Coordinates of C-alpha atoms and ligand atoms in Angstrom, one line a residue:
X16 CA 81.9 99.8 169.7
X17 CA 80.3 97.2 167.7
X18 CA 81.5 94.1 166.7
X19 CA 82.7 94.0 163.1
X20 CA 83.1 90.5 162.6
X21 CA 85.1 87.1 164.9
X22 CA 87.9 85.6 163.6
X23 CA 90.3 82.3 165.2
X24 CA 92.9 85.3 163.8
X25 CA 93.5 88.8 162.6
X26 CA 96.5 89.3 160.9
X27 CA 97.6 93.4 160.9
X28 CA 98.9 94.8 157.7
X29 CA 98.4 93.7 154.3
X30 CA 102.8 93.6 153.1
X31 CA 104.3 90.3 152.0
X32 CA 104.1 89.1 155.8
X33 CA 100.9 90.0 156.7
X34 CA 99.8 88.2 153.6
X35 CA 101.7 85.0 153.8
X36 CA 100.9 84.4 156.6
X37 CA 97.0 85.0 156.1
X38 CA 97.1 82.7 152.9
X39 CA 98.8 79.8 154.9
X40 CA 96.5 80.2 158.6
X41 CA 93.4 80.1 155.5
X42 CA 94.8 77.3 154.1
X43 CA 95.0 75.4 157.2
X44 CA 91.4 76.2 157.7
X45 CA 91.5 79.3 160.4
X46 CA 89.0 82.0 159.6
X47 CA 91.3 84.7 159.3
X48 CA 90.7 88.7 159.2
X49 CA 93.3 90.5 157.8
X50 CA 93.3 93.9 158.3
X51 CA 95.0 96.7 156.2
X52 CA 94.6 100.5 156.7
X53 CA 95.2 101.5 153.3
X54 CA 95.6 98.7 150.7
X55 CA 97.8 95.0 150.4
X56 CA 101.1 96.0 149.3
X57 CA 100.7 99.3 150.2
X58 CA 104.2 99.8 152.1
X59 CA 107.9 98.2 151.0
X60 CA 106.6 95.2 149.8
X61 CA 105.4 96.5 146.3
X62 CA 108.8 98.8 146.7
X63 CA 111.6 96.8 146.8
X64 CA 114.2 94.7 144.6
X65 CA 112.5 91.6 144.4
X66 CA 115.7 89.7 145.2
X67 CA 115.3 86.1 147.2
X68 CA 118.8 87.1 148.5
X69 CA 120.7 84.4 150.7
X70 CA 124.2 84.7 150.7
X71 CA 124.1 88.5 151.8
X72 CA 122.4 87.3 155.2
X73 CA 124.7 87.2 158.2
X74 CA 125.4 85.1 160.6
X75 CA 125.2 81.5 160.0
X76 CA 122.0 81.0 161.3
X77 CA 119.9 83.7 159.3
X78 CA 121.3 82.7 155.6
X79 CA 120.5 79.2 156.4
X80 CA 117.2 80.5 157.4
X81 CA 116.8 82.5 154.1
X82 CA 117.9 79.6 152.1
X83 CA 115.4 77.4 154.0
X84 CA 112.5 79.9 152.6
X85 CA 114.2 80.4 148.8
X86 CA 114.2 76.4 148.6
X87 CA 110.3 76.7 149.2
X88 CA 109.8 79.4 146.4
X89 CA 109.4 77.6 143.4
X90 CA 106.3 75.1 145.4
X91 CA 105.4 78.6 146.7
X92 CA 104.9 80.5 143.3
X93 CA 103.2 77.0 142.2
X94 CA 100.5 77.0 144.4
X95 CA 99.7 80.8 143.1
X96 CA 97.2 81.0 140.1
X97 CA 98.9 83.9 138.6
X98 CA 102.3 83.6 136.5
X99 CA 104.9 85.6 138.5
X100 CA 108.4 85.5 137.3
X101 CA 111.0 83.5 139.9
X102 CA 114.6 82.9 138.5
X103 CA 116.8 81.1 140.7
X104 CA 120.3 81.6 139.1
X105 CA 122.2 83.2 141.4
X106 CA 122.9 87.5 142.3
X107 CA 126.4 87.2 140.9
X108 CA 128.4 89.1 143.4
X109 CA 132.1 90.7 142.3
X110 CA 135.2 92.1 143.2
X111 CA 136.9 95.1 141.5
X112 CA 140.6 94.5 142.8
X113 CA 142.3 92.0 144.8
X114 CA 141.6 92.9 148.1
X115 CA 137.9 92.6 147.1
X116 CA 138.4 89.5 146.2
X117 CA 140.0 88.1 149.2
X118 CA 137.1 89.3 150.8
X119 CA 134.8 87.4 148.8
X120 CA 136.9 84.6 148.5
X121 CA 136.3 84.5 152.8
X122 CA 133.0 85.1 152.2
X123 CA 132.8 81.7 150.2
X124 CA 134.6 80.2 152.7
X125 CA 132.0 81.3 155.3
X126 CA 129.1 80.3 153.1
X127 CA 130.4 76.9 151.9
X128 CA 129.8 76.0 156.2
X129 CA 126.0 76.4 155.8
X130 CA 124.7 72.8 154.8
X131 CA 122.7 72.4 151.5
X132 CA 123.9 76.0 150.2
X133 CA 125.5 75.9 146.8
X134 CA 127.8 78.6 145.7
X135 CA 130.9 78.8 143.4
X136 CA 133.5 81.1 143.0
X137 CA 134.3 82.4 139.9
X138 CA 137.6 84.0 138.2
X139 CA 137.5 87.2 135.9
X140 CA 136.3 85.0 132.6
X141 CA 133.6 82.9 134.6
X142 CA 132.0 85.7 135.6
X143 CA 131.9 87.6 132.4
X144 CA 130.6 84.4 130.8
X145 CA 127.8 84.9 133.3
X146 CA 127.5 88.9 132.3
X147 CA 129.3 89.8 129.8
X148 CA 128.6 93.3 130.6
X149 CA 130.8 93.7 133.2
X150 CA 133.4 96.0 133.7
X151 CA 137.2 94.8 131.9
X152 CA 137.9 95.8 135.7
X153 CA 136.5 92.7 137.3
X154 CA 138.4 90.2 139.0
X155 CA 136.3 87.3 139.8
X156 CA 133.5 86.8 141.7
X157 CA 130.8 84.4 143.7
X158 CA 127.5 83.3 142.5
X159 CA 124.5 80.7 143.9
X160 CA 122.0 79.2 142.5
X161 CA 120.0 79.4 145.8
X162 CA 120.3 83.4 145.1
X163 CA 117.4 84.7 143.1
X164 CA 114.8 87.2 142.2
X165 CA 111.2 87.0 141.7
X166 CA 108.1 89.6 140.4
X167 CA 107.3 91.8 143.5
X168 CA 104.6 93.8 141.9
X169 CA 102.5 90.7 141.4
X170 CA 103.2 88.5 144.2
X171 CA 101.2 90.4 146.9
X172 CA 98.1 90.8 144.7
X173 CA 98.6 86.8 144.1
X174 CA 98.9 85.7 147.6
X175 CA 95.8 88.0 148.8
X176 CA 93.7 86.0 145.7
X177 CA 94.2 82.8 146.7
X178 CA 94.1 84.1 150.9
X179 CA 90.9 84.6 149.2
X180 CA 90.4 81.8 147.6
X181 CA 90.6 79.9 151.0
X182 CA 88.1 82.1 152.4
X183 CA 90.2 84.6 154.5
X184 CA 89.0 88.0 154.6
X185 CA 91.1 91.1 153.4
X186 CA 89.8 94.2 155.4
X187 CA 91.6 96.9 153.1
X188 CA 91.1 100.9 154.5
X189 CA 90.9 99.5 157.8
X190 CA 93.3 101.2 160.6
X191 CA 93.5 99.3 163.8
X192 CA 93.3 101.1 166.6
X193 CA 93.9 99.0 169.7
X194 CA 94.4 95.0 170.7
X195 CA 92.0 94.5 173.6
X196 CA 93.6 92.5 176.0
X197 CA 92.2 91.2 179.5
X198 CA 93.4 89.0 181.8
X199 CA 97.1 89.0 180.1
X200 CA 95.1 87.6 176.9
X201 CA 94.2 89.1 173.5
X202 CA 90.6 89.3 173.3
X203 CA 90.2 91.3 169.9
X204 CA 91.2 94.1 168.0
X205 CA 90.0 97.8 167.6
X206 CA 89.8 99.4 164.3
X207 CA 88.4 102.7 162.9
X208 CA 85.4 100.0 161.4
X209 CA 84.4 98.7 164.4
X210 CA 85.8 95.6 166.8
X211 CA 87.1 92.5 166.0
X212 CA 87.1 89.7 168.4
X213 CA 89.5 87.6 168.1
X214 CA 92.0 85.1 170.6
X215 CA 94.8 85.4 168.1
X216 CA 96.5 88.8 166.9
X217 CA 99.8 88.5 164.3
X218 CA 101.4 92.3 164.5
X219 CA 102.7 92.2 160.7
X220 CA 102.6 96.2 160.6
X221 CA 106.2 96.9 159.0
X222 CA 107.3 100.0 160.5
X223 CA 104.5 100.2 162.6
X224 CA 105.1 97.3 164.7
X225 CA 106.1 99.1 167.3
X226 CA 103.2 101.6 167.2
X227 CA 100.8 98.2 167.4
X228 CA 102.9 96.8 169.8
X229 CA 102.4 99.8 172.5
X230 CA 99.0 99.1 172.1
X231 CA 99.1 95.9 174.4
X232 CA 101.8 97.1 176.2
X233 CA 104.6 95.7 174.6
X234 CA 108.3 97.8 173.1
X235 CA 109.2 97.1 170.3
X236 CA 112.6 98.1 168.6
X237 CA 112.3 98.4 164.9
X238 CA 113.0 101.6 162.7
X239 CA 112.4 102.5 159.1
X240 CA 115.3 102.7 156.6
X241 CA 115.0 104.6 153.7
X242 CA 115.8 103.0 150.2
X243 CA 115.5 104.3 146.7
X244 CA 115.3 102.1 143.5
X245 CA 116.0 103.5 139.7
X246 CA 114.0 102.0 137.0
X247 CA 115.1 102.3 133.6
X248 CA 113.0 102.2 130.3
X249 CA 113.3 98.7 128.2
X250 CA 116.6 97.9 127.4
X251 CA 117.7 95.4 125.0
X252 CA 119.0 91.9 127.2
X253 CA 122.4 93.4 129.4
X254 CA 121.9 91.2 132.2
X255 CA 120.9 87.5 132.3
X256 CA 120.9 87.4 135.9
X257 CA 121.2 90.0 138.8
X258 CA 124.5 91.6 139.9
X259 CA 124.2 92.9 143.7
X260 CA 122.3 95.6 143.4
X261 CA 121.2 95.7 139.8
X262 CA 119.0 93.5 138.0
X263 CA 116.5 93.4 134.8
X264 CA 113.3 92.3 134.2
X265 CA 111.5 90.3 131.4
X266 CA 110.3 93.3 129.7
X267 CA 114.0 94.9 129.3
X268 CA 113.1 97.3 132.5
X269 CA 116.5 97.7 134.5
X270 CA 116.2 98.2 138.4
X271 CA 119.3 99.7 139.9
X272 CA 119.6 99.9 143.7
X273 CA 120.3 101.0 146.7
X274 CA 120.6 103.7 149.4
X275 CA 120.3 102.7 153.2
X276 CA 119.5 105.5 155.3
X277 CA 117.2 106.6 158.6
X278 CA 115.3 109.2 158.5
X279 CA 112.3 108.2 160.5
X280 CA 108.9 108.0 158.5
X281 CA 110.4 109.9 154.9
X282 CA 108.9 108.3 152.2
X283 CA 110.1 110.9 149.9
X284 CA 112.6 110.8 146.8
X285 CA 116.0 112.4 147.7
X286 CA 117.7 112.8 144.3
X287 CA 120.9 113.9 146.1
X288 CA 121.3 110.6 147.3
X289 CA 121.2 108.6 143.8
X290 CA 124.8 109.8 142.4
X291 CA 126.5 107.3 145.0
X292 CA 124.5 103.9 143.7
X293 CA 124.4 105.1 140.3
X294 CA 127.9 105.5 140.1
X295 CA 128.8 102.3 142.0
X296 CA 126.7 100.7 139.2
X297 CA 127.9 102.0 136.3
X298 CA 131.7 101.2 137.7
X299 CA 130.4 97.8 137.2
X300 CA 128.4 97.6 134.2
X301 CA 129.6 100.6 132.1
X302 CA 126.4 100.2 129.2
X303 CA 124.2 101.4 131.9
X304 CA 125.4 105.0 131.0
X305 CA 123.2 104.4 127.9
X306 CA 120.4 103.1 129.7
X307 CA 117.4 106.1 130.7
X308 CA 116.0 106.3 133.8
X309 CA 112.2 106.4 133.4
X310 CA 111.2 106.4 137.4
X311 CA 112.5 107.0 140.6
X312 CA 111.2 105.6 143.9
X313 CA 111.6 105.3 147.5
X314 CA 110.2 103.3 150.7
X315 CA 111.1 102.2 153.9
X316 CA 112.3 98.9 155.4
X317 CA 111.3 97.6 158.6
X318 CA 114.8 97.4 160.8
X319 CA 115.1 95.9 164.0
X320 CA 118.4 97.2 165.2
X321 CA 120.5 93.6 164.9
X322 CA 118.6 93.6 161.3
X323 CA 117.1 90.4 161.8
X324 CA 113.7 89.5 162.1
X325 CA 111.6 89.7 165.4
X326 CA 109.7 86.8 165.0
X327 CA 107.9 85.4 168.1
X328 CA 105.3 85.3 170.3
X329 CA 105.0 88.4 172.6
X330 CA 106.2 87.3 176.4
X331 CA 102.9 88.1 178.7
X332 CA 100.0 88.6 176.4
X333 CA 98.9 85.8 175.1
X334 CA 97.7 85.3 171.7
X335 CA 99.9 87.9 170.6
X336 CA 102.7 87.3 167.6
X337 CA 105.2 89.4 166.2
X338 CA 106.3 88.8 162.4
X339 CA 108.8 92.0 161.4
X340 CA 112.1 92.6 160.1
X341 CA 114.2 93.1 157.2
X342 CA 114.0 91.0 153.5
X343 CA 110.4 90.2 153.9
X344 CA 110.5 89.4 150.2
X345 CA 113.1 86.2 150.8
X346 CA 111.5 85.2 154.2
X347 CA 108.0 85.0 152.7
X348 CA 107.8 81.1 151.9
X349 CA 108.9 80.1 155.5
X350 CA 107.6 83.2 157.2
X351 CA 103.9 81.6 156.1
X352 CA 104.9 78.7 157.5
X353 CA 106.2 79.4 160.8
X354 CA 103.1 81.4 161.7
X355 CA 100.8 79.3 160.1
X356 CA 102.2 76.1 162.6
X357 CA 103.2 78.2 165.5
X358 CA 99.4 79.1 165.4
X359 CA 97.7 75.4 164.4
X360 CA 100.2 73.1 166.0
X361 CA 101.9 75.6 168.7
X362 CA 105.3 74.9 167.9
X363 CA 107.5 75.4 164.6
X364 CA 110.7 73.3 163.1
X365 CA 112.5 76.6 163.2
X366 CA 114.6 77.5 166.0
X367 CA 113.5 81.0 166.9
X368 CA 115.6 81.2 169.7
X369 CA 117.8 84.0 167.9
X370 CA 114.5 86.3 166.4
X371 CA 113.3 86.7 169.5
X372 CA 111.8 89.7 170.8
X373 CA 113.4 88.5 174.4
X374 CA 117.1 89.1 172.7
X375 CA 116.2 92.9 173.2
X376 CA 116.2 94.2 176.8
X377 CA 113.6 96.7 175.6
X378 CA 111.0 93.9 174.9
X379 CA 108.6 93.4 177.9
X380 CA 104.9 93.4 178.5
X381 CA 103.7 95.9 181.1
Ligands
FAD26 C1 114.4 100.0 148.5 C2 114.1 98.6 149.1 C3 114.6 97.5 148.5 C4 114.3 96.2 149.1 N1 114.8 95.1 148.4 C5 114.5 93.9 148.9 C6 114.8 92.7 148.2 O1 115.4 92.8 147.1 N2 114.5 91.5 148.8 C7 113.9 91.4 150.0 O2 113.7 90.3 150.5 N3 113.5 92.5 150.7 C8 113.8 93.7 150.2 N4 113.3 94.8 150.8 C9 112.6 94.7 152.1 C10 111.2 94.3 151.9 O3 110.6 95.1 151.0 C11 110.5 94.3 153.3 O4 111.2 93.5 154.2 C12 109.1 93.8 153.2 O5 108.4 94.4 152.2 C13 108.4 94.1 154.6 O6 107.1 93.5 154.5 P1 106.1 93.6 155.7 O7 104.9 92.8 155.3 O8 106.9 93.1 157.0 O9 105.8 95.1 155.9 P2 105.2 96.2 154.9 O10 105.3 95.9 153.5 O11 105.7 97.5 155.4 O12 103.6 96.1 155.3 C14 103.1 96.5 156.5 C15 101.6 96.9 156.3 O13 101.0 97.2 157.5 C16 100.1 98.3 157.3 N5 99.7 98.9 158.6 C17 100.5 99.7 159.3 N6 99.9 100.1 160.4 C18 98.6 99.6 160.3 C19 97.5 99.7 161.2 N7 97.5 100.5 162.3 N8 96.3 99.1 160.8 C20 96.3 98.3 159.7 N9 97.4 98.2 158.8 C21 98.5 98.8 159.2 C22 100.8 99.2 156.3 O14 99.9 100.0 155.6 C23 101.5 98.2 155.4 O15 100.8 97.9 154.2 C24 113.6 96.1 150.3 C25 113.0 97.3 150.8 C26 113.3 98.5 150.3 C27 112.7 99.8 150.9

């Protein structure tokens, strides 16, 4: 087959990861190819609740992890030339009773041991100063500032621009096909266009890492989990910031979250399934029974079965790299940079000790 094109690096799949990390290998002045078999965004990162969620990442060392990459959102969304929304005010997170609240109250505990993370617990009155819609039910709560939530829809189309911008090259309906290696080294990638040659491959495919990875040779444990999100017609102001699993938008749109469950490649609506989150969101903020629901959708997460990230490079092929897991959205910030100096500079700041694929005994190179 014919070469398409040579690149120092092809980045596969056009999601949040696959993007980042394009924009910040461009940046650093790598001709990068990334390639995309249907278009950027086209999977869970144009699908998804937007949240730059922290304090819901366990253990220790992933929250401080996520909180590393929400402190580098507001530089981040500065260095994009579109105006994306990004508040940083805190998911406020509650309790209904009281053994609720001695939960969270732990969870505080817990969080108040990462270093740098800010979070304050709140009684019943704090947090209905912070949304006064909530239930008279509510008991108190937690909220941090390093929680927050930012414009999905136009983030991916922003990153790929300024990718762009810095001269990368977005191959969009462009399904690889194979990673040539030889001599236990990538040489180049096959795609349904042609052949790219390449020393560098990052396998950003969402669900379909694993499906990349067997083509070099390498398992790869990650499934899809299903998720569905409600979105609601305008609504006059009812939340000033997020609650866990509900949040609105500048335009009055209410997003209302979320079901977790595998069913392998379903990308389907199930409406049986949306009873259980409504309910557990109206229990909390009772004026959503006015609110109408104006869409319905569903997508799948990429879940490695620890549910963190597999972010490394691949054991025995060299010039292969692995950047999947869950919140892709919260991770993107850092996940750019990781790549971007494991690639240039060959090492990164981050200890990757516990995202790698290694940690699984699945994960070997033939
Ligand atoms: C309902 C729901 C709510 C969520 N809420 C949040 C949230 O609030 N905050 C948060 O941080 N995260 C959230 N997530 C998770 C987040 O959306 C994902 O972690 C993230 O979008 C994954 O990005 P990715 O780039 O790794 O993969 P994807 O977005 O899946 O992108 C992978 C891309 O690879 C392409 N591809 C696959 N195979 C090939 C091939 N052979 N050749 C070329 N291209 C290929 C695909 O077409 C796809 O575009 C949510 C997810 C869901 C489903």
């Amino acid at each position: 087959m014919a070469d398409l094109r040579i690149a120092d690096v092809v980045v596969i799949g056009g999601g949040i990861r696959g993007c980042t990390i394009a924009l910040f290998l461009s940046r650093a002045g790598m001709r990068v190819a990334l390639v995309e078999r249907r278009f950027p965004a086209y999977m869970a990162s144009s699908a998804n609740g937007g949240e730059v969620n922290v304090t819901d990442k366990r253990p220790a060392h992933y929250t401080a992890m996520s909180l590393q990459s929400s402190r580098m959102y507001p530089e981040f969304i500065g260095s994009l030339e579109n105006d994306i929304f990004l508040q940083q005010k805190g998911i406020l997170h509650v309790a209904l009773n009281q053994e609720e609240m001695e939960r969270l109250e732990q969870r505080v505990e817990e969080l108040r041991q990462i270093p740098g993370l800010r979070v304050h617990l709140l009684d019943a009155r704090q947090a209905k100063e912070l949304v006064p819609a909530l239930a008279p039910e509510v008991v108190g709560g937690y909220v941090s500032p390093d929680d927050g939530l930012v414009e999905v829809l136009k983030l991916v189309p922003a990153i790929v621009h300024m990718a762009r911008r810095y001269g990368a090259t977005i191959l969009s309906k462009t399904e690889v096909t194979g990673i040539v290696v030889e001599g236990g080294r990538v040489r180049g990638v096959a795609t349904d266009r042609g052949r790219i040659s390449t020393p560098t491959v990052v396998n950003a495919a969402g669900v379909r890492v694993p499906h990349i990875g067997r083509m070099a040779g390498v398992t790869i444990p990650v499934d899809p989990e299903h998720g569905h999100l409600v979105i609601s017609e305008p609504y006059p102001r009812l939340l000033p910031i997020p609650t866990e699993y509900v949040m609105q938008w500048p335009n009055g749109s209410i997003m209302i979250g979320t079901s977790n469950t595998k069913i392998g490649y379903d990308l389907g609506v199930h409406p049986e399934w949306l009873p259980v989150f409504l309910k557990d969101a109206m229990r909390l903020l009772p004026e959503l029974r006015n609110v109408k629901a104006m869409r319905v959708f569903a997508n799948i997460r990429p879940m490695p079965p620890d549910r963190l990230p597999i972010y490394d490079r691949v054991p025995g092929v060299e010039g292969l790299y692995i950047a999947v897991g869950h919140s892709g959205i919260t991770l993107a910030p850092l996940t750019g940079k990781i790549f971007a100096d494991l690639i240039t500079a060959g090492r990164t700041d981050m200890d990757l000790g516990p995202y790698s694929l290694s940690r699984f005994s699945a994960g070997t190179a033939n």
